[in-house]
Backbone as a ProteinNet text record, in pm:
[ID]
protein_1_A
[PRIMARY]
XXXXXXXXXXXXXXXXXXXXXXXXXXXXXXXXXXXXXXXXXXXXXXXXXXXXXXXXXXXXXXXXXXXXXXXXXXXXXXXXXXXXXXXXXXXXXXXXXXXXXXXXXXXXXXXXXXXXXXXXXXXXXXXXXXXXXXXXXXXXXXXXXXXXXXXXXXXXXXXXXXXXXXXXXXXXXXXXXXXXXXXXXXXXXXXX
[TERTIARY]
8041.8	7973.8	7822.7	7766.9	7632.2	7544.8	7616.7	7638.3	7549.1	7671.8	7634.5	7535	7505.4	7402.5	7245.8	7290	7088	7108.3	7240.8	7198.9	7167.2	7229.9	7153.9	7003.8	6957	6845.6	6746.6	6813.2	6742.3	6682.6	6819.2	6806.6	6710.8	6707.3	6571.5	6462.3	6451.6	6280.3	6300.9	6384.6	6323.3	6277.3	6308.6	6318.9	6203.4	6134.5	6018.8	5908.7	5917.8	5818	5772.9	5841.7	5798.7	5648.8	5570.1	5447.8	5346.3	5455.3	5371.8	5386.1	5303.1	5296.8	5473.9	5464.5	5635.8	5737.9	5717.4	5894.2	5874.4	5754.7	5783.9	5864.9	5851.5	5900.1	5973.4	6111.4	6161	6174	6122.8	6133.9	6034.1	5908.6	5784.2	5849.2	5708.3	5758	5642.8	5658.3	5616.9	5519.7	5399.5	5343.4	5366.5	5454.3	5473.3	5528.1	5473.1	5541.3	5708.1	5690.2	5869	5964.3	5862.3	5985.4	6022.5	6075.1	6200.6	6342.4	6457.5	6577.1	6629.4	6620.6	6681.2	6631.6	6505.3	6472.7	6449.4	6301.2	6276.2	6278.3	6354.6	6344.2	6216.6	6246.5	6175.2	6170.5	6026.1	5997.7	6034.8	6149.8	6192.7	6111.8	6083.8	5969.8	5869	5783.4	5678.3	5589.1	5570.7	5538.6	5410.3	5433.7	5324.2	5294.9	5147.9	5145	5079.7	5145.6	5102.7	5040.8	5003	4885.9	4972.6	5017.5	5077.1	5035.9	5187.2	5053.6	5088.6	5049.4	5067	4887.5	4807.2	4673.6	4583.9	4663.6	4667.2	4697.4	4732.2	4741.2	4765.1	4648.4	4623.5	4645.6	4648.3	4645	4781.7	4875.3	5020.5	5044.1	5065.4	5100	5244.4	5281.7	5424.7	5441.5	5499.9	5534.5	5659	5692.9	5839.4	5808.2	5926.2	5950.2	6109.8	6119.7	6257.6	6254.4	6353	6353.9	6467.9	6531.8	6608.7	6783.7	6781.3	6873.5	6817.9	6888.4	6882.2	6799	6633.3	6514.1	6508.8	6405.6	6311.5	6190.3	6110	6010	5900	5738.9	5708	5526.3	5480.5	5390.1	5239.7	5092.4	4990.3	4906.7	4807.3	4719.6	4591.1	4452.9	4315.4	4267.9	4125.8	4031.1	3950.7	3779.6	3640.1	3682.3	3760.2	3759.2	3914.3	4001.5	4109	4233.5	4300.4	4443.4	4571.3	4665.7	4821.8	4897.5	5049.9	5162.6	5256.7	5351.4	5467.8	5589.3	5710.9	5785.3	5845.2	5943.1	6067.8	6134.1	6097.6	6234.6	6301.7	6453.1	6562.2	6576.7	6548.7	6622	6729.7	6831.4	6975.1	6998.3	7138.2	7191.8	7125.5	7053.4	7025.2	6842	6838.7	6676.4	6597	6599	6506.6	6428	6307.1	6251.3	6143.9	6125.8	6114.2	6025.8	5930.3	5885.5	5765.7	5721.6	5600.7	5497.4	5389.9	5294.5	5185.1	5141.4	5051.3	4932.9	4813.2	4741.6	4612.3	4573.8	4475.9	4310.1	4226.1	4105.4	3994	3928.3	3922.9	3814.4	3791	3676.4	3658	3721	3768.1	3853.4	3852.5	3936.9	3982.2	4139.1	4218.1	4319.7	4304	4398.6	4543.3	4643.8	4749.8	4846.4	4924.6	4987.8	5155.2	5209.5	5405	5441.4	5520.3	5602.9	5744	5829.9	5979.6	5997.9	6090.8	6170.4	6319	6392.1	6523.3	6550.8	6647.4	6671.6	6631.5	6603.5	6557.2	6388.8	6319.2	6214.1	6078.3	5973.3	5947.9	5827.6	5822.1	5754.9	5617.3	5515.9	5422.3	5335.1	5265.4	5241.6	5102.8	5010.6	4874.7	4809.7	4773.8	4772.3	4624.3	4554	4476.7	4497.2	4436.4	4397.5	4285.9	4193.7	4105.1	4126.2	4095.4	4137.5	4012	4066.7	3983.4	3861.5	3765.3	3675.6	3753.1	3679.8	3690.8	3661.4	3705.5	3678.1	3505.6	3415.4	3326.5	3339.3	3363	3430.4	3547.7	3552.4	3616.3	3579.1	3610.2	3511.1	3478.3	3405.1	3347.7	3388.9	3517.8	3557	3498.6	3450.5	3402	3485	3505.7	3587.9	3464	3457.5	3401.9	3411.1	3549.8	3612.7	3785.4	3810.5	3935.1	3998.5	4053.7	4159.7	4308.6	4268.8	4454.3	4553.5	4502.2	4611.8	4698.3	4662.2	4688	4778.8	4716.4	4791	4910.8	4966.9	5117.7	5117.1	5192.6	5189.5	5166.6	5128.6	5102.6	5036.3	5035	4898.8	4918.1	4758.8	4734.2	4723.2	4793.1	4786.3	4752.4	4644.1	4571.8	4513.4	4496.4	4408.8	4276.5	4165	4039.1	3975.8	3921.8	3880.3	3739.4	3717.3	3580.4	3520.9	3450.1	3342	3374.6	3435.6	3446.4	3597.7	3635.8	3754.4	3813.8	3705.8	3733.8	3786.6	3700	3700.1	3828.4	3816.3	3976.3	4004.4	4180.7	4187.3	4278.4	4252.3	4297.7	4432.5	4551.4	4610.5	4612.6	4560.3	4486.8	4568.6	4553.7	4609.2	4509.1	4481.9	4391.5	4475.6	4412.6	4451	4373.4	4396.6	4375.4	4217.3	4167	3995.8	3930.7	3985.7	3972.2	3916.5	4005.2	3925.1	4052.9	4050.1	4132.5	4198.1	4342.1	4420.9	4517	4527.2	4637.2	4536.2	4588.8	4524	4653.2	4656.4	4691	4584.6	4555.3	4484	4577.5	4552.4	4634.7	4525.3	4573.5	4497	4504.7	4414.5	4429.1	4455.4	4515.7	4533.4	4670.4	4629.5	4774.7	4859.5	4826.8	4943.6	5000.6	4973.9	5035.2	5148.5
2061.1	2141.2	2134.3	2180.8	2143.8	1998.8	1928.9	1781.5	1784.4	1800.6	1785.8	1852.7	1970.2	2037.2	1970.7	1927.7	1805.8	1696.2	1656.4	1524.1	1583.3	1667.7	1747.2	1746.8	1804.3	1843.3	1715.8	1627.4	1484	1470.5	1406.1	1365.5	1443.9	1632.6	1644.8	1650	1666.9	1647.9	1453.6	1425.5	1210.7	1234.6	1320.2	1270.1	1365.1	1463.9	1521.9	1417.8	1314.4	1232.6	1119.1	1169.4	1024.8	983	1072.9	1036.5	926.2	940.4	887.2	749.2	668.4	518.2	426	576.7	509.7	505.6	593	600.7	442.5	408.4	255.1	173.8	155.3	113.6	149.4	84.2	143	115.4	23.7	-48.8	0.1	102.1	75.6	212.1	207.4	293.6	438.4	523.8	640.4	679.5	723.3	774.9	998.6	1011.2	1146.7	1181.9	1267.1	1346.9	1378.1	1400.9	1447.6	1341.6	1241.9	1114.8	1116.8	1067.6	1033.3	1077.6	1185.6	1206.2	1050.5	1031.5	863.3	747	757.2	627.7	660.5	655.2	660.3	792.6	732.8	900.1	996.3	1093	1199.9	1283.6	1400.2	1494.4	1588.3	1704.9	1821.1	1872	1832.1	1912.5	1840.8	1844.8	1765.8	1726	1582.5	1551.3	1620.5	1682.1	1749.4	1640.2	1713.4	1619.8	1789.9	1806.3	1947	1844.2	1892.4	1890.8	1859.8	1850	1866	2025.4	2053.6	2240.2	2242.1	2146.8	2139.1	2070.3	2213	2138.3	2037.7	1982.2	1908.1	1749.3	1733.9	1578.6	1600.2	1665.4	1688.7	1567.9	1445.4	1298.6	1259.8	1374.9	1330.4	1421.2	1350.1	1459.6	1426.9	1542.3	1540.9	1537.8	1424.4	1410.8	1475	1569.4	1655.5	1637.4	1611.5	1650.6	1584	1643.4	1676.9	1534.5	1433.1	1333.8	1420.2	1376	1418.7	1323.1	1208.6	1107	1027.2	978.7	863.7	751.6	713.3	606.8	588.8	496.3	400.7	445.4	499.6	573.8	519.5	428.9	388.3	458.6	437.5	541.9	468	444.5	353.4	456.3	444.7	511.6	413.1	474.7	408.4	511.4	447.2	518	434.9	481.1	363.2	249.4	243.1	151.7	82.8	123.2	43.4	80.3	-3.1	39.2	17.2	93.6	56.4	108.1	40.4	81.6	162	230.3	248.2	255.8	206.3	237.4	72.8	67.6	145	289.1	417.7	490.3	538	463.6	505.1	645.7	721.1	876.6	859.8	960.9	968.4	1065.9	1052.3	1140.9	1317.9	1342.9	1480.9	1457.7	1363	1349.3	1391.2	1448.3	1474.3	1367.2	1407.7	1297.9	1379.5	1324.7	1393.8	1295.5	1222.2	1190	1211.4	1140.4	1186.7	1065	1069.1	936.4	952.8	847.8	855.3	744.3	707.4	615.7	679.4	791.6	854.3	817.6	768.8	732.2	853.3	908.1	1010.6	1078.9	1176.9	1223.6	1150.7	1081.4	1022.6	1048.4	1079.5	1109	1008.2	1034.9	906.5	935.9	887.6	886.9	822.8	871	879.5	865.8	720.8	790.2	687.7	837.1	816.2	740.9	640.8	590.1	602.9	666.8	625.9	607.7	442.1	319.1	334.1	307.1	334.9	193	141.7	65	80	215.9	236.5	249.9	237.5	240.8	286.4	374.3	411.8	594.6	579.4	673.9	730.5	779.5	746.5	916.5	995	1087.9	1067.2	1069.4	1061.7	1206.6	1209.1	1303.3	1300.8	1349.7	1355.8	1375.6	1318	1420.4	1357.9	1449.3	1482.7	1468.5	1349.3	1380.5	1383.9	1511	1603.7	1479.6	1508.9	1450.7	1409.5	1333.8	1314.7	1415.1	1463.9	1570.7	1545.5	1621.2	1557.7	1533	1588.4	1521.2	1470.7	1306	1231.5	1102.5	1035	925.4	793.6	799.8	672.4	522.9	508	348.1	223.9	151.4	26.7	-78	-131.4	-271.7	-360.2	-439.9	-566.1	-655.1	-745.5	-897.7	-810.6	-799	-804	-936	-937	-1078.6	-1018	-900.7	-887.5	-1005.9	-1111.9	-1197.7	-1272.5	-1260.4	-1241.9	-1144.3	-1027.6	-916.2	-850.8	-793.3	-728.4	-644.5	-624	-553	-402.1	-350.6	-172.7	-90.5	3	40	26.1	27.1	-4.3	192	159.8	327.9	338	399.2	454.1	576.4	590.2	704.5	709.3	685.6	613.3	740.8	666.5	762.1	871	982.9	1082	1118.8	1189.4	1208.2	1329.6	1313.9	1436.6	1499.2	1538.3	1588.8	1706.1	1807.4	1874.4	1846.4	1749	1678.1	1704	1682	1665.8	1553.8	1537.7	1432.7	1392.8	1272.6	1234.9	1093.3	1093.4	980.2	969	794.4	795.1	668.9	647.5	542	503.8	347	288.1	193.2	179.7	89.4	-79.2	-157.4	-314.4	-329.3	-241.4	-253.7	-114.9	-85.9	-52.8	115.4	177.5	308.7	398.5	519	610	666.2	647.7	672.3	795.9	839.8	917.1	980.6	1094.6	1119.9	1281.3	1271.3	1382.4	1476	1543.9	1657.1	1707.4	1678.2	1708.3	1793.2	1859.2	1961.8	1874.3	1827.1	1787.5	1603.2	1551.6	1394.6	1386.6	1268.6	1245.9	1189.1	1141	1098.4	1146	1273.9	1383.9	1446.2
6242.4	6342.1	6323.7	6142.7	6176.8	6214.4	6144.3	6183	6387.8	6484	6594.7	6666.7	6591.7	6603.2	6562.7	6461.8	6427.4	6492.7	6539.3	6594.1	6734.5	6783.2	6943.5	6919	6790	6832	6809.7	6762.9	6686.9	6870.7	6921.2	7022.1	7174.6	7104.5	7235.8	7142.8	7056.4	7019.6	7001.2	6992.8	7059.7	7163.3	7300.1	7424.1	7430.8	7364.6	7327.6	7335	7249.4	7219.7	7323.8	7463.3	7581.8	7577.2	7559.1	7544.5	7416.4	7343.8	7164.5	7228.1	7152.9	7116.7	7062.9	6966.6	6919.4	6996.1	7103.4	7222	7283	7278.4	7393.7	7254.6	7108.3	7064.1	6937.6	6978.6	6906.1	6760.7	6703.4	6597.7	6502.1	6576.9	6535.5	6360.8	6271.3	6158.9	6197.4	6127.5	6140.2	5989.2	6018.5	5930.4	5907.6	5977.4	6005.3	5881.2	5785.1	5668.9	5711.5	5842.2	5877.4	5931	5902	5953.6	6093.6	6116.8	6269.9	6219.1	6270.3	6234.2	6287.2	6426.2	6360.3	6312.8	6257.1	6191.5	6058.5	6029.2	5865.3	5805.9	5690.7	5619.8	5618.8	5619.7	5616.3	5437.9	5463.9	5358.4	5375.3	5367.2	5394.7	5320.6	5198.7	5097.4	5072.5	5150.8	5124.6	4966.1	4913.5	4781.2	4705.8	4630	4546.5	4435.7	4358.7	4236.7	4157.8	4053.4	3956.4	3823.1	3727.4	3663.9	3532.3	3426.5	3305.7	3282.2	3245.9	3180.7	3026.1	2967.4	2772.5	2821.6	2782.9	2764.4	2657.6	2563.4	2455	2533.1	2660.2	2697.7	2859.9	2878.8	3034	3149.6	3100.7	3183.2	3246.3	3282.3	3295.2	3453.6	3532.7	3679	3719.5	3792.8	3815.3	3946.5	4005.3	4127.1	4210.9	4243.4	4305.8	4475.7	4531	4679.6	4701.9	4839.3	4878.2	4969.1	5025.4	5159.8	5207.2	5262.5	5390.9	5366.6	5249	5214	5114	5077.5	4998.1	5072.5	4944	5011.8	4858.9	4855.2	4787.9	4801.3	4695	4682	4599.7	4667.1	4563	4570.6	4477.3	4479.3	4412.9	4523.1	4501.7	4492.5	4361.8	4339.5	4350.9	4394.5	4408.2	4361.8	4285.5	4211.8	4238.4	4205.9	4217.1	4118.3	4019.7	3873.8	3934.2	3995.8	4035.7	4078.4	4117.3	4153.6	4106.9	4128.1	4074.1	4094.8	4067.6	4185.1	4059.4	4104.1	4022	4150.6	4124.9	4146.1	4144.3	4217.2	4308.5	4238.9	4307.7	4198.8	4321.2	4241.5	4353.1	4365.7	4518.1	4548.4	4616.7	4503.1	4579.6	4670.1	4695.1	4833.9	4837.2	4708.6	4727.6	4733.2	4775.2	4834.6	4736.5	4627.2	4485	4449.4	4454	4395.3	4297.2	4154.6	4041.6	3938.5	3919.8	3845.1	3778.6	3648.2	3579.9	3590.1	3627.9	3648.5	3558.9	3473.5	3324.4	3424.4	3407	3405.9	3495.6	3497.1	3568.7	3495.4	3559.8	3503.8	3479.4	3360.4	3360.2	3441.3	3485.2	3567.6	3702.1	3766.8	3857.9	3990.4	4138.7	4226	4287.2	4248.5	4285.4	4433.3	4530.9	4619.7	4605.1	4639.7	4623.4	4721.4	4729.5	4876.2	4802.1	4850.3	4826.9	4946	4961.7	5055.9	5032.2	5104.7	5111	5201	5197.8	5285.8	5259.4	5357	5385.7	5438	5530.1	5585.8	5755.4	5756	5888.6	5942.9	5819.4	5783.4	5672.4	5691	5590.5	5670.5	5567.4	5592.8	5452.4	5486.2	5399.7	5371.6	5312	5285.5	5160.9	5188.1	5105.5	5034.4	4947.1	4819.8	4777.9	4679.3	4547.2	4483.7	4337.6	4195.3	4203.5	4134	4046.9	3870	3831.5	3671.1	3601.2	3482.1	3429.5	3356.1	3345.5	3194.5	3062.2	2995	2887.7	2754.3	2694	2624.7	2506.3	2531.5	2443.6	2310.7	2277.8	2092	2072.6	2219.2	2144.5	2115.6	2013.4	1981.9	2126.6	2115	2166.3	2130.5	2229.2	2155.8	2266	2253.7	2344.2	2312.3	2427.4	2387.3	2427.4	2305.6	2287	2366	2358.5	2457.4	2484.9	2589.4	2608.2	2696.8	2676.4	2747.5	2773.6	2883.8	2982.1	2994.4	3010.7	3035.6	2888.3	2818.7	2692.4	2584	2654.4	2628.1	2665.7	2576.9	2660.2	2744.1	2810.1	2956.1	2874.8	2963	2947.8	2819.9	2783.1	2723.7	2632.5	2543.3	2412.8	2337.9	2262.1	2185.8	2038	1987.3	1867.9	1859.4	1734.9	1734.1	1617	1765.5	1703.6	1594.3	1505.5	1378.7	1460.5	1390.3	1418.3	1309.7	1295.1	1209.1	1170.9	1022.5	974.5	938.4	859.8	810.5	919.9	1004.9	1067	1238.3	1262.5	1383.3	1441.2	1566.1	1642.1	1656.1	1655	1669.7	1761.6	1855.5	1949.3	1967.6	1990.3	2004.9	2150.8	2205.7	2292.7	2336.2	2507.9	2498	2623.2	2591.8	2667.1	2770.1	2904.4	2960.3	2940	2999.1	2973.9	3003.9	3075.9	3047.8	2949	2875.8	2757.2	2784.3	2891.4	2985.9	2950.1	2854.2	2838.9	2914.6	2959.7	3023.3	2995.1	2918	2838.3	2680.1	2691.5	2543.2	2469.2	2375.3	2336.8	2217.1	2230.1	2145.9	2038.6	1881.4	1771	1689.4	1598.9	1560.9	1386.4	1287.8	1221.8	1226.6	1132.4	1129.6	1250.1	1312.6	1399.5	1363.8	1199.2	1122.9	1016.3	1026.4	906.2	943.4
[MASK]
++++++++++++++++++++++++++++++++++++++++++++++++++++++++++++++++++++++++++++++++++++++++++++++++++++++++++++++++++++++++++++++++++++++++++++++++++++++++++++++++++++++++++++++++++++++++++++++++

């Protein structure tokens, strides 16, 4: 019963839309957060990004929102210093989509935009963060020569020495142009 009831209403808010660009075609995709009920999936809960709340490794955001079915969800971030993709992550039949995204450049506003694709199309939803500064007492590491192509895929992780027995200390993880991506705040040695 509820069934024939959304597809009723699918079908008058379609016949709603005689005017859009998309009714002449039908093939075309939709940038609408709510999708098309018969084409590309939709956001019943539209995608957030929350902050990490363990303030000891602030560089971690959490991506949550609801689709409408089972899509393919992949997710492109831009910043002034660069770009990068994550995904495919498969969402199943309960439309959850739930992940954690690491690689934020620090002090930096990065645009963000989620896509989920179905077989009927896609649909797309654009975001921000803002990621925080670099904390001032943490060491200053420069990379010298790096050579990415050389190197193994994904980040490099240490924890560069500071000045002083008291100092804080940081396990840090750099991306391939040598720009702190990830950090955790340890109180003491990070190898004690």
């Amino acid at each position: 019963m509820n069934r024939r009831i959304l597809i009723a209403a699918a079908l008058v808010l379609g016949a709603c839309k005689g005017d859009s660009p998309e009714a002449d075609d039908p093939g075309s995709e939709t940038d609408s957060p709510t999708g098309d009920p018969a084409g590309a999936p939709a956001f019943v809960v539209a995608p957030t990004l929350a902050q990490n709340t363990v303030p000891e490794a602030p560089l971690s955001w959490r991506l949550v929102g609801t689709l409408d079915r089972a899509a393919t969800v992949t997710v492109t971030v831009t910043d002034p210093i660069d770009s990068w993709e994550r995904g495919p992550f498969v969402v199943g039949d309960d439309g959850a989509l739930d992940v954690w995204l690491q690689r934020w450049h620090p002090g930096q506003t990065h645009s963000v935009v989620v896509t989920a694709t179905d077989d009927a199309g896609s649909v797309s939803v654009e975001l921000a963060v803002v990621a925080p500064a670099l904390p001032a007492d943490m060491a200053d590491v420069r990379v010298v020569t790096a050579t990415p192509d050389r190197m193994e895929p994904g980040f490099t992780v240490f924890a560069p020495s500071h000045t002083g027995p008291t100092a804080p200390q940081y396990l840090t993880a750099y991306d391939e142009n040598g720009i702190p991506v990830w950090w955790y705040a340890a109180e003491g040695s990070v190898f004690s």
